[in-house]
GROMACS .gro file of N, CA, C and O in nm:
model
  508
    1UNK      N    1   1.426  10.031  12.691
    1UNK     CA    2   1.461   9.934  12.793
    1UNK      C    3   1.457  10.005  12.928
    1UNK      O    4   1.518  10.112  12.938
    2UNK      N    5   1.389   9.952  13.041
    2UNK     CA    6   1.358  10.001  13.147
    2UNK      C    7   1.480   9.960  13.253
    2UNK      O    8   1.477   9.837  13.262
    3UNK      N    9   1.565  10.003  13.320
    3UNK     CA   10   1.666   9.997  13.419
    3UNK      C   11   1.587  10.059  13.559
    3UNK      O   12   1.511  10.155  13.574
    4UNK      N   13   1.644   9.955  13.655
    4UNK     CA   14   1.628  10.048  13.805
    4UNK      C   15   1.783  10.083  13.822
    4UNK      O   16   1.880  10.030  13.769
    5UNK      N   17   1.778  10.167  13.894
    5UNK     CA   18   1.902  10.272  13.958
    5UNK      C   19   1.905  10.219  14.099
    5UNK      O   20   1.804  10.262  14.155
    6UNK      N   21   1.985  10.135  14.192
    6UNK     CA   22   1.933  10.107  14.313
    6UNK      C   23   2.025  10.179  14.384
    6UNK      O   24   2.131  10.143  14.333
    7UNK      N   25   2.052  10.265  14.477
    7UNK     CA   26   2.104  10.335  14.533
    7UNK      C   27   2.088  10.299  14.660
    7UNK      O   28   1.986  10.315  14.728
    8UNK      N   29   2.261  10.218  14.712
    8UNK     CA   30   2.308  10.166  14.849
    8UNK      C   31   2.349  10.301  14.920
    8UNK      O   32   2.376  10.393  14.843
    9UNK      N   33   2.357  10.322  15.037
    9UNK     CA   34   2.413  10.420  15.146
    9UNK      C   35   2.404  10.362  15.274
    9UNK      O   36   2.324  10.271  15.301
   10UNK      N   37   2.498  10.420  15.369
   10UNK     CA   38   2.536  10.382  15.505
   10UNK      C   39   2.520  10.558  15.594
   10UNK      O   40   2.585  10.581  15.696
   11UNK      N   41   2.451  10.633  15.548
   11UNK     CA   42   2.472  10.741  15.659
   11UNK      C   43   2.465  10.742  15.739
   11UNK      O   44   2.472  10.624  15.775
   12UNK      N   45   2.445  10.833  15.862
   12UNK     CA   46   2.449  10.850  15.956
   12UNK      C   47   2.483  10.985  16.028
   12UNK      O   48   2.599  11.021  16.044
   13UNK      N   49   2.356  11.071  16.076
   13UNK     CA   50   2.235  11.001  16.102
   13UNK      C   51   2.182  10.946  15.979
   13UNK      O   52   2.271  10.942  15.894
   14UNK      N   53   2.038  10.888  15.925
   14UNK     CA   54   2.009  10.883  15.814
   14UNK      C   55   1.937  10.983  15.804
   14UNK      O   56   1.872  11.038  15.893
   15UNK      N   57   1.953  11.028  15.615
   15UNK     CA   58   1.875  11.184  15.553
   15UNK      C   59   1.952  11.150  15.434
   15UNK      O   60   2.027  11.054  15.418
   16UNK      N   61   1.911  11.279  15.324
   16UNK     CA   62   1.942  11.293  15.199
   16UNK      C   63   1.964  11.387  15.191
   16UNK      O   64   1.896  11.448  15.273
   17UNK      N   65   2.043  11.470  15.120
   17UNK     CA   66   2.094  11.401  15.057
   17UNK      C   67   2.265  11.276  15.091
   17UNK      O   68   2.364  11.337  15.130
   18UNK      N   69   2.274  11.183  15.080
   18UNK     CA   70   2.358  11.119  15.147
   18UNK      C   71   2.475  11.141  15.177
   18UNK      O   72   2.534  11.098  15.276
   19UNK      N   73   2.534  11.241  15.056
   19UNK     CA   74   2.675  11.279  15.063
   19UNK      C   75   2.669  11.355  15.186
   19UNK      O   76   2.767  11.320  15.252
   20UNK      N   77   2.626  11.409  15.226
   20UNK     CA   78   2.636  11.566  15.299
   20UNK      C   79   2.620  11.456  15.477
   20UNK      O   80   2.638  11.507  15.587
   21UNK      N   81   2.587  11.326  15.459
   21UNK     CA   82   2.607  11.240  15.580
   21UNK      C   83   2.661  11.161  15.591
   21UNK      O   84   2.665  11.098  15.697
   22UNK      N   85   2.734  11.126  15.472
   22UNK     CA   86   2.833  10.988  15.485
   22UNK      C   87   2.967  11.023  15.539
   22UNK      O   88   3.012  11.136  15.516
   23UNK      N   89   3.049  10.919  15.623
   23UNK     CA   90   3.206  10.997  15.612
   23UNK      C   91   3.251  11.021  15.515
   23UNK      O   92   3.316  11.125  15.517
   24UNK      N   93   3.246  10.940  15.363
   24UNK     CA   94   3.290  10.982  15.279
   24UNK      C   95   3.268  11.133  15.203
   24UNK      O   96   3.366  11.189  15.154
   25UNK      N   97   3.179  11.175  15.199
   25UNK     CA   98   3.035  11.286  15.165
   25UNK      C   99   3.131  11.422  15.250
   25UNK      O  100   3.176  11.522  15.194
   26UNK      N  101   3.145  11.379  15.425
   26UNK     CA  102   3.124  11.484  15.494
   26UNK      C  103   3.285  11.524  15.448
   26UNK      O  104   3.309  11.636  15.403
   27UNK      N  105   3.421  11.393  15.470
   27UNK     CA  106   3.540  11.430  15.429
   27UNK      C  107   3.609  11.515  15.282
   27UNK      O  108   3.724  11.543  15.248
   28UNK      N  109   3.467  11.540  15.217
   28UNK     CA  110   3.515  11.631  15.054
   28UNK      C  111   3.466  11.791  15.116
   28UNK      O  112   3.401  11.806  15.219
   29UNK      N  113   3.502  11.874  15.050
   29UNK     CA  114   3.537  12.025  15.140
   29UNK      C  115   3.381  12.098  15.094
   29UNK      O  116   3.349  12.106  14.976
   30UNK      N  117   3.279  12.157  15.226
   30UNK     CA  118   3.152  12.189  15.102
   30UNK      C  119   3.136  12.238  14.990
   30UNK      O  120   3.052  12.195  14.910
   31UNK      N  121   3.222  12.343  14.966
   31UNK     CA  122   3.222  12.370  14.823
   31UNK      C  123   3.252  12.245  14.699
   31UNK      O  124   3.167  12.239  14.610
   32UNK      N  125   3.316  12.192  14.695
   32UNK     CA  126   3.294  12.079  14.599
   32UNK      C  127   3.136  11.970  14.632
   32UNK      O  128   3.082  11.911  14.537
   33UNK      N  129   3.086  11.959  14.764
   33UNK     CA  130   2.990  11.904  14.761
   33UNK      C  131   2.860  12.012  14.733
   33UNK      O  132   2.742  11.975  14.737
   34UNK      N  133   2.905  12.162  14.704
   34UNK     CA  134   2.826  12.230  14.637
   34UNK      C  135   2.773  12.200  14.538
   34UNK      O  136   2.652  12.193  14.517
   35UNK      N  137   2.883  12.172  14.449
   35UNK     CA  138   2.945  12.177  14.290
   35UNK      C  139   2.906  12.081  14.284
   35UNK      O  140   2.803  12.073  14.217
   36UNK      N  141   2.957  11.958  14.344
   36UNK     CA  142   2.836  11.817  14.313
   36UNK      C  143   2.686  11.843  14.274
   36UNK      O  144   2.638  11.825  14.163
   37UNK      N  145   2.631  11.881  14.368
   37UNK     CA  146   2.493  11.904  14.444
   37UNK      C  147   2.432  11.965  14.287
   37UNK      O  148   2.332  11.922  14.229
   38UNK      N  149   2.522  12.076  14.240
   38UNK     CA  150   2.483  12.152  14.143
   38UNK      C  151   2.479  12.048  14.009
   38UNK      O  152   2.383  12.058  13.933
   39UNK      N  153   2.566  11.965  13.987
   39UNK     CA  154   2.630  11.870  13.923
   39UNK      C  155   2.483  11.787  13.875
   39UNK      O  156   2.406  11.773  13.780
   40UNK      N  157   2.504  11.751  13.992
   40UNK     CA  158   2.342  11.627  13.995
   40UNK      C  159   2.237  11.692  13.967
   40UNK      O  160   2.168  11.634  13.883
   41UNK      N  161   2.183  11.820  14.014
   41UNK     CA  162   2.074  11.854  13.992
   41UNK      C  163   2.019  11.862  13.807
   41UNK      O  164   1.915  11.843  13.743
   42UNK      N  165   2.165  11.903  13.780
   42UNK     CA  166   2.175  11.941  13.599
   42UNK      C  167   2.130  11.817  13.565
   42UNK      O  168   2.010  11.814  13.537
   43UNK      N  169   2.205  11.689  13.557
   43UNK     CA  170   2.202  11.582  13.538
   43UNK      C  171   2.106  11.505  13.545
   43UNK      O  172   2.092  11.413  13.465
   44UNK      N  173   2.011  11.532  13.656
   44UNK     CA  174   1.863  11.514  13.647
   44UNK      C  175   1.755  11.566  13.565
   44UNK      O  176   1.665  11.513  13.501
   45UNK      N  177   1.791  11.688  13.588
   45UNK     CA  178   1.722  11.809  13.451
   45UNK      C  179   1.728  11.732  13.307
   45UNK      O  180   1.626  11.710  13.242
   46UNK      N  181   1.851  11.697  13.267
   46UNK     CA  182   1.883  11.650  13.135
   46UNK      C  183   1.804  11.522  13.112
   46UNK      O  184   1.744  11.494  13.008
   47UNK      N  185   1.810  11.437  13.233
   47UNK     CA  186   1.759  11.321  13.225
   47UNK      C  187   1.584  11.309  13.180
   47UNK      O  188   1.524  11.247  13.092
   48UNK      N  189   1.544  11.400  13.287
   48UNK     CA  190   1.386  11.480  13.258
   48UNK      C  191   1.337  11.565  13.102
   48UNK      O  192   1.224  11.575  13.054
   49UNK      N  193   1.462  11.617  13.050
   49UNK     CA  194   1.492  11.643  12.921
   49UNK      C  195   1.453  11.567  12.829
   49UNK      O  196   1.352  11.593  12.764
   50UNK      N  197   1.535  11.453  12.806
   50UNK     CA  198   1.537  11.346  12.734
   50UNK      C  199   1.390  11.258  12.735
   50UNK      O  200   1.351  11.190  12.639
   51UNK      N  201   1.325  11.271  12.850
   51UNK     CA  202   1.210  11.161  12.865
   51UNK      C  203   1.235  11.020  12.920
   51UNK      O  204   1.148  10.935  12.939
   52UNK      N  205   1.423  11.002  12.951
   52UNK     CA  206   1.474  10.891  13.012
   52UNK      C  207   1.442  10.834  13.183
   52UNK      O  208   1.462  10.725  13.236
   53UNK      N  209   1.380  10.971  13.236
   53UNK     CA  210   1.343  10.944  13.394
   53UNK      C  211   1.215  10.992  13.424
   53UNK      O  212   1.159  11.101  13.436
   54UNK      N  213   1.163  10.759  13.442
   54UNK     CA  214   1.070  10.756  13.479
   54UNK      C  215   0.977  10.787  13.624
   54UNK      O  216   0.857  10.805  13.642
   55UNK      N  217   1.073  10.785  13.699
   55UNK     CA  218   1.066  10.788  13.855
   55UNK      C  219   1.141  10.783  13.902
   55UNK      O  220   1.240  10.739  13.843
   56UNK      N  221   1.155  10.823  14.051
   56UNK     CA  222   1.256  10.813  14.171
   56UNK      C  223   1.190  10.861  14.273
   56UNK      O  224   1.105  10.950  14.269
   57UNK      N  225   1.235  10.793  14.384
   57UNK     CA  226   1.198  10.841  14.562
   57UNK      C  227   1.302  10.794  14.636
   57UNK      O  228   1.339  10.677  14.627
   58UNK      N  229   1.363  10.893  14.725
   58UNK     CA  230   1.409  10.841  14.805
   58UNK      C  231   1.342  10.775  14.912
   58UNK      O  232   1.219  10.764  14.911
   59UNK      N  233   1.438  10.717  15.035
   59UNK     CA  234   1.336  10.609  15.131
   59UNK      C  235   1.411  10.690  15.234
   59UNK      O  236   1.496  10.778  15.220
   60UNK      N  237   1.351  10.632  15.355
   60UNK     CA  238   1.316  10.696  15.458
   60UNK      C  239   1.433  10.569  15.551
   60UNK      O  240   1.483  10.468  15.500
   61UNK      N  241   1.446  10.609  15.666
   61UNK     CA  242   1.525  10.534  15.791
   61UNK      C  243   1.516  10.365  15.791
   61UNK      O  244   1.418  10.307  15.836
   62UNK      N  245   1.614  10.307  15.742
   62UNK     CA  246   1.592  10.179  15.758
   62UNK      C  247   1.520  10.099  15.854
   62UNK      O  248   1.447  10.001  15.840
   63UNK      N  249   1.561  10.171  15.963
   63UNK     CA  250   1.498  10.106  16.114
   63UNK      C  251   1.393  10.157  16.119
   63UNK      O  252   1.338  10.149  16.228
   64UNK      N  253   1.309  10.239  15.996
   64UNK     CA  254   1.132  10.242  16.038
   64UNK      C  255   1.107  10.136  15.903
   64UNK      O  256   1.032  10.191  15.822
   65UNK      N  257   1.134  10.051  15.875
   65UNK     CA  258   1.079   9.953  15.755
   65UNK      C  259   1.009   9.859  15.848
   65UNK      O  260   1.037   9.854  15.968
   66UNK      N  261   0.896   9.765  15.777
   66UNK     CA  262   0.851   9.637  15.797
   66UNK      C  263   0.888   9.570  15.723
   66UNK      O  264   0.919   9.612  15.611
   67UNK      N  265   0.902   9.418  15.762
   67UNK     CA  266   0.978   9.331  15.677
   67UNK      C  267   0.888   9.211  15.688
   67UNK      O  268   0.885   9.152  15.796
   68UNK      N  269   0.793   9.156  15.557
   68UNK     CA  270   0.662   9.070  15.559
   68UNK      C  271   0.792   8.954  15.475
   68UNK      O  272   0.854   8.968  15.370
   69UNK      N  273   0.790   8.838  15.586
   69UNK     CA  274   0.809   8.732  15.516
   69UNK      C  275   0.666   8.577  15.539
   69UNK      O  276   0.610   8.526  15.637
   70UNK      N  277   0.663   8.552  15.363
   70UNK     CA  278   0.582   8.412  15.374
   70UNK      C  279   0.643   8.301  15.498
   70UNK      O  280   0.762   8.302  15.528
   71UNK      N  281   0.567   8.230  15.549
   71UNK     CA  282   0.581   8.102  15.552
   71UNK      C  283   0.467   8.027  15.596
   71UNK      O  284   0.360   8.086  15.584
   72UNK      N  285   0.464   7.889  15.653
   72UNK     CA  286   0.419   7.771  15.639
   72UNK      C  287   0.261   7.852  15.752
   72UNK      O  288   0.142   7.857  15.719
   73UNK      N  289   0.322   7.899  15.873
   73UNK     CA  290   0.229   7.943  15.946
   73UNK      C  291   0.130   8.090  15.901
   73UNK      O  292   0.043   8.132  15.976
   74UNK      N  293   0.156   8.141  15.794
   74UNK     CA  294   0.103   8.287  15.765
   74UNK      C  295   0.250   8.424  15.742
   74UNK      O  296   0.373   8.425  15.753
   75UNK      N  297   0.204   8.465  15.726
   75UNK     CA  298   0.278   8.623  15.676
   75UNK      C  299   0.343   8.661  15.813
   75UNK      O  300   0.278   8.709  15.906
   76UNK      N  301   0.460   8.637  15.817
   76UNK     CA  302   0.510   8.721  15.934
   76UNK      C  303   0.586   8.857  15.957
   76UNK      O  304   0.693   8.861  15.897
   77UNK      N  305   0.559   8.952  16.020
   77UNK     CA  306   0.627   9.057  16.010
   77UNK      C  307   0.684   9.109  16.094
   77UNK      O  308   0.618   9.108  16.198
   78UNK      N  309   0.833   9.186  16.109
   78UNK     CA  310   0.891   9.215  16.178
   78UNK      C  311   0.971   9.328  16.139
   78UNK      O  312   0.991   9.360  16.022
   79UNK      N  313   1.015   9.390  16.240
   79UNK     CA  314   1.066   9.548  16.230
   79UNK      C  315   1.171   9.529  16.145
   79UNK      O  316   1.209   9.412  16.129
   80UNK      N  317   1.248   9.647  16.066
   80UNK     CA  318   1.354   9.651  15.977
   80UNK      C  319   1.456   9.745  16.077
   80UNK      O  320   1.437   9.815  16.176
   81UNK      N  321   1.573   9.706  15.995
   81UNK     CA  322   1.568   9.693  15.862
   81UNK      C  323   1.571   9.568  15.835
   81UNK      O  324   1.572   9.485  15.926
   82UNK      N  325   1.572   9.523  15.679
   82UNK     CA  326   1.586   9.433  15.594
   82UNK      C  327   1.672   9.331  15.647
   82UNK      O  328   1.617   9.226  15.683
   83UNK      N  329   1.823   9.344  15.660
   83UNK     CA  330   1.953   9.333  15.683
   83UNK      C  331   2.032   9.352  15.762
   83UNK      O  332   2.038   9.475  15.764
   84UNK      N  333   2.140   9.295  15.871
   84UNK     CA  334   2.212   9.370  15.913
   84UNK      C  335   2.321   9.428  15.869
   84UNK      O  336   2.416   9.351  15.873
   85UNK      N  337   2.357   9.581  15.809
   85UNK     CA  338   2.465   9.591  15.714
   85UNK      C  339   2.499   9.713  15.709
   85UNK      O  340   2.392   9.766  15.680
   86UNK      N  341   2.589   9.812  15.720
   86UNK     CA  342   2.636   9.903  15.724
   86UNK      C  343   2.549   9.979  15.546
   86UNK      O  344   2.483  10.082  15.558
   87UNK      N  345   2.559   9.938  15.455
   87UNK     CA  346   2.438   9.993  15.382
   87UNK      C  347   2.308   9.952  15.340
   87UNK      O  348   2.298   9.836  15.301
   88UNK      N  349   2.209  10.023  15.339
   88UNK     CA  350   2.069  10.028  15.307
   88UNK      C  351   2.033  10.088  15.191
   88UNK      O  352   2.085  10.193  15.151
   89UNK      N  353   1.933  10.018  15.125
   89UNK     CA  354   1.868  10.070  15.035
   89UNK      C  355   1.822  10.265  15.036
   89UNK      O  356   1.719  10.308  15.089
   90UNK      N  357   1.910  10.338  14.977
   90UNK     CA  358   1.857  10.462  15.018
   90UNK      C  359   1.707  10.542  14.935
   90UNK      O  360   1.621  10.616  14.982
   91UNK      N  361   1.729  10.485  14.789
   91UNK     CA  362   1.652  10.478  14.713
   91UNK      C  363   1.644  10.486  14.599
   91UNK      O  364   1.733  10.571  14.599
   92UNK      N  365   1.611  10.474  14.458
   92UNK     CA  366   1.638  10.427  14.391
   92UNK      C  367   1.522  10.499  14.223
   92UNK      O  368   1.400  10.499  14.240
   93UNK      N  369   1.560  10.534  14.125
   93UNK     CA  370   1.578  10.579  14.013
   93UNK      C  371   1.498  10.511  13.890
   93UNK      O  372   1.593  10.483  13.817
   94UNK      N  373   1.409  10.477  13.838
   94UNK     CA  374   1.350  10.416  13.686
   94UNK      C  375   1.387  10.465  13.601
   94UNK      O  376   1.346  10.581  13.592
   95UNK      N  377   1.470  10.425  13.500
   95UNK     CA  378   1.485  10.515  13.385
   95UNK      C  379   1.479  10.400  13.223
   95UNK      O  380   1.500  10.283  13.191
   96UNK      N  381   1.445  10.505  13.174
   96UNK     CA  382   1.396  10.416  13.018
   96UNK      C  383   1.517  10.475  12.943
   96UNK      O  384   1.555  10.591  12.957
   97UNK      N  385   1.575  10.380  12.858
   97UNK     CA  386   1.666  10.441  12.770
   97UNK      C  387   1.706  10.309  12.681
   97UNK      O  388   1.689  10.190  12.710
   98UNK      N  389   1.763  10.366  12.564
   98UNK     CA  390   1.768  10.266  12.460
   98UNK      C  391   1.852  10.204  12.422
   98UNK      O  392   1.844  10.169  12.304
   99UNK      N  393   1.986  10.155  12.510
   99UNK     CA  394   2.073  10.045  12.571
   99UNK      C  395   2.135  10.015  12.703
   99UNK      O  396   2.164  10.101  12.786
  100UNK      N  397   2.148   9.914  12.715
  100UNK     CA  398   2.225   9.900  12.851
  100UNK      C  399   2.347  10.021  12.840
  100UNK      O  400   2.384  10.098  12.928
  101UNK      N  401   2.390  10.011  12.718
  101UNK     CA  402   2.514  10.083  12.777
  101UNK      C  403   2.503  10.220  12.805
  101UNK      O  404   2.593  10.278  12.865
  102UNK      N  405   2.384  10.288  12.762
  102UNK     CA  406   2.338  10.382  12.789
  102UNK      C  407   2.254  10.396  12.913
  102UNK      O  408   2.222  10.506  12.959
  103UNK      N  409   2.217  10.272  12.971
  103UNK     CA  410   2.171  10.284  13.113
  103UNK      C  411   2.313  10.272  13.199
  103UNK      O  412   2.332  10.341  13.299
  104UNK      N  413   2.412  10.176  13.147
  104UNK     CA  414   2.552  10.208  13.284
  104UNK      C  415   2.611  10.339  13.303
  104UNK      O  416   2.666  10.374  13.407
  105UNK      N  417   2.596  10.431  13.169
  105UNK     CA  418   2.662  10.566  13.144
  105UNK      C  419   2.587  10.636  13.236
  105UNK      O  420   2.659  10.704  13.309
  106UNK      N  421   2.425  10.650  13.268
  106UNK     CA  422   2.345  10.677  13.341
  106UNK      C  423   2.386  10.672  13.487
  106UNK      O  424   2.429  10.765  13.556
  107UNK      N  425   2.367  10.553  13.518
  107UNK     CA  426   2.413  10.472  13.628
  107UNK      C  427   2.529  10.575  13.714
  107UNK      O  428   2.527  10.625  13.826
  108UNK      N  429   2.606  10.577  13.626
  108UNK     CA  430   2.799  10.641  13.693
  108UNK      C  431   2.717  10.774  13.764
  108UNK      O  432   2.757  10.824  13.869
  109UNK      N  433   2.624  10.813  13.707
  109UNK     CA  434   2.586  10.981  13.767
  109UNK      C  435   2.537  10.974  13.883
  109UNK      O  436   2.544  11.070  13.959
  110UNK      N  437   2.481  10.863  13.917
  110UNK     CA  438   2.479  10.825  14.050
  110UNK      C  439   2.525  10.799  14.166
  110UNK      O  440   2.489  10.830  14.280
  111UNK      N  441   2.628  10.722  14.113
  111UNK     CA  442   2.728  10.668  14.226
  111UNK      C  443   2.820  10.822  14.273
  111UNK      O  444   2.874  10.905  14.199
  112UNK      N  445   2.810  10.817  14.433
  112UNK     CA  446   2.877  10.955  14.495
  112UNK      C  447   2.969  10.869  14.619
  112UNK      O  448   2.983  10.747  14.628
  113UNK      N  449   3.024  10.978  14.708
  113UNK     CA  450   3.106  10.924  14.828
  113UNK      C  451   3.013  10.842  14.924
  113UNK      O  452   2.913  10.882  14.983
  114UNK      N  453   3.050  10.759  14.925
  114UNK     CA  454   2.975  10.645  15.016
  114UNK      C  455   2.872  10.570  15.006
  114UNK      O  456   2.802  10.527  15.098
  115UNK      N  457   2.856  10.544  14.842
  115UNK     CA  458   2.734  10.535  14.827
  115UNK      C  459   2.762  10.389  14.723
  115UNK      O  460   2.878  10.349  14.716
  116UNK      N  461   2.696  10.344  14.676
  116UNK     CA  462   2.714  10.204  14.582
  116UNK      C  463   2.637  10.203  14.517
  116UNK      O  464   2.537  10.181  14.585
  117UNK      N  465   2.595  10.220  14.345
  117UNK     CA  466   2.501  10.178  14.279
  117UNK      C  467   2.462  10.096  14.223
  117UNK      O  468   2.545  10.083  14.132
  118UNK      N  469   2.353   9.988  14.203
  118UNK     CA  470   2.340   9.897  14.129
  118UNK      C  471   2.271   9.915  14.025
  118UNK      O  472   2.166   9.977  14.040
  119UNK      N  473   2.302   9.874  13.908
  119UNK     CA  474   2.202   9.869  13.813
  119UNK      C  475   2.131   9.727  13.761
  119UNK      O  476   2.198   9.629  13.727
  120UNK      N  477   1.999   9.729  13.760
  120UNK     CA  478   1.952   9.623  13.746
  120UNK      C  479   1.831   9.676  13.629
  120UNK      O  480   1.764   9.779  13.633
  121UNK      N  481   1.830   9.570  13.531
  121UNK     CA  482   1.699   9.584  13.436
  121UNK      C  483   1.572   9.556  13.501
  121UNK      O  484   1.542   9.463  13.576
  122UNK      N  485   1.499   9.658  13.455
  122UNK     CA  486   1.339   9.575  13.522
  122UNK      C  487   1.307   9.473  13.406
  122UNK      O  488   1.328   9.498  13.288
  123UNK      N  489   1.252   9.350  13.454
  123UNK     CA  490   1.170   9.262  13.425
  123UNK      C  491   1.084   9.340  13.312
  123UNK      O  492   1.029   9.450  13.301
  124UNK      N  493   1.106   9.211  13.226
  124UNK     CA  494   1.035   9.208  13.060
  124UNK      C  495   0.903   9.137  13.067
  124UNK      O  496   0.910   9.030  13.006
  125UNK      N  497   0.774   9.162  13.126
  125UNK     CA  498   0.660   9.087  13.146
  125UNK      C  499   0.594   9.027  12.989
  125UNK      O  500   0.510   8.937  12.983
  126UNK      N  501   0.655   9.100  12.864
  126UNK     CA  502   0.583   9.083  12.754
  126UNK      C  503   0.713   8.968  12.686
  126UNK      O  504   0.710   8.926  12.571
  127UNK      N  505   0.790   8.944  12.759
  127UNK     CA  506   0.942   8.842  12.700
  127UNK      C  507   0.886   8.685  12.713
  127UNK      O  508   0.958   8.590  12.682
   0.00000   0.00000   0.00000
């Protein structure tokens, strides 16, 4: 079963990794956002291990996005971000694994100071 990882953040400036720019991120002492840092990296390793992670990229500055919406007159486009909202899409994770509940257990390794994760299934095209 295929899950996206969607990974919300509000930094500032914007960069990645997010902790190390969020207030939440900057208010934990660096050595524990060492130990994180170290934390996650394992956690990815394992994930790459397993054959469970299909992809990931982070994204780049909200305010350099284009934003193409349909309508009646043609495709219109206009500068981003997306939203007006204290968080943005920072970027976001594919992973294959063989239950949901094993994609939310996933999921938790994600979520850091200031950050919000969603988990959402990708679309079943063969359902």
């Amino acid at each position: 079963m295929r899950y996206v990882v969607l990974v919300h953040s509000h930094p500032k400036p914007w960069g990645h990794p997010t902790i190390d720019l969020t207030p939440e991120g900057r208010a934990r002492p660096a050595a524990e956002r060492a130990e994180s840092a170290a934390a996650f990296d394992a956690f990815l390793a394992d994930l790459s291990a397993r054959g469970e992670l299909v992809a990931a990229e982070a994204l780049a500055d909200p305010a350099t996005s284009t934003v193409l919406r349909w309508s009646d007159r043609g495709v219109l486009a206009t500068e981003g971000p997306y939203a007006e909202a204290d968080e943005h899409l920072a970027g976001f994770f594919l992973v294959d694994v063989a239950t949901r509940a094993r994609a939310e257990e996933v999921a938790r390794g994600f979520a850091g100071p200031g950050d919000a994760v969603e988990l959402r299934p990708a679309y079943d095209w063969d359902a």
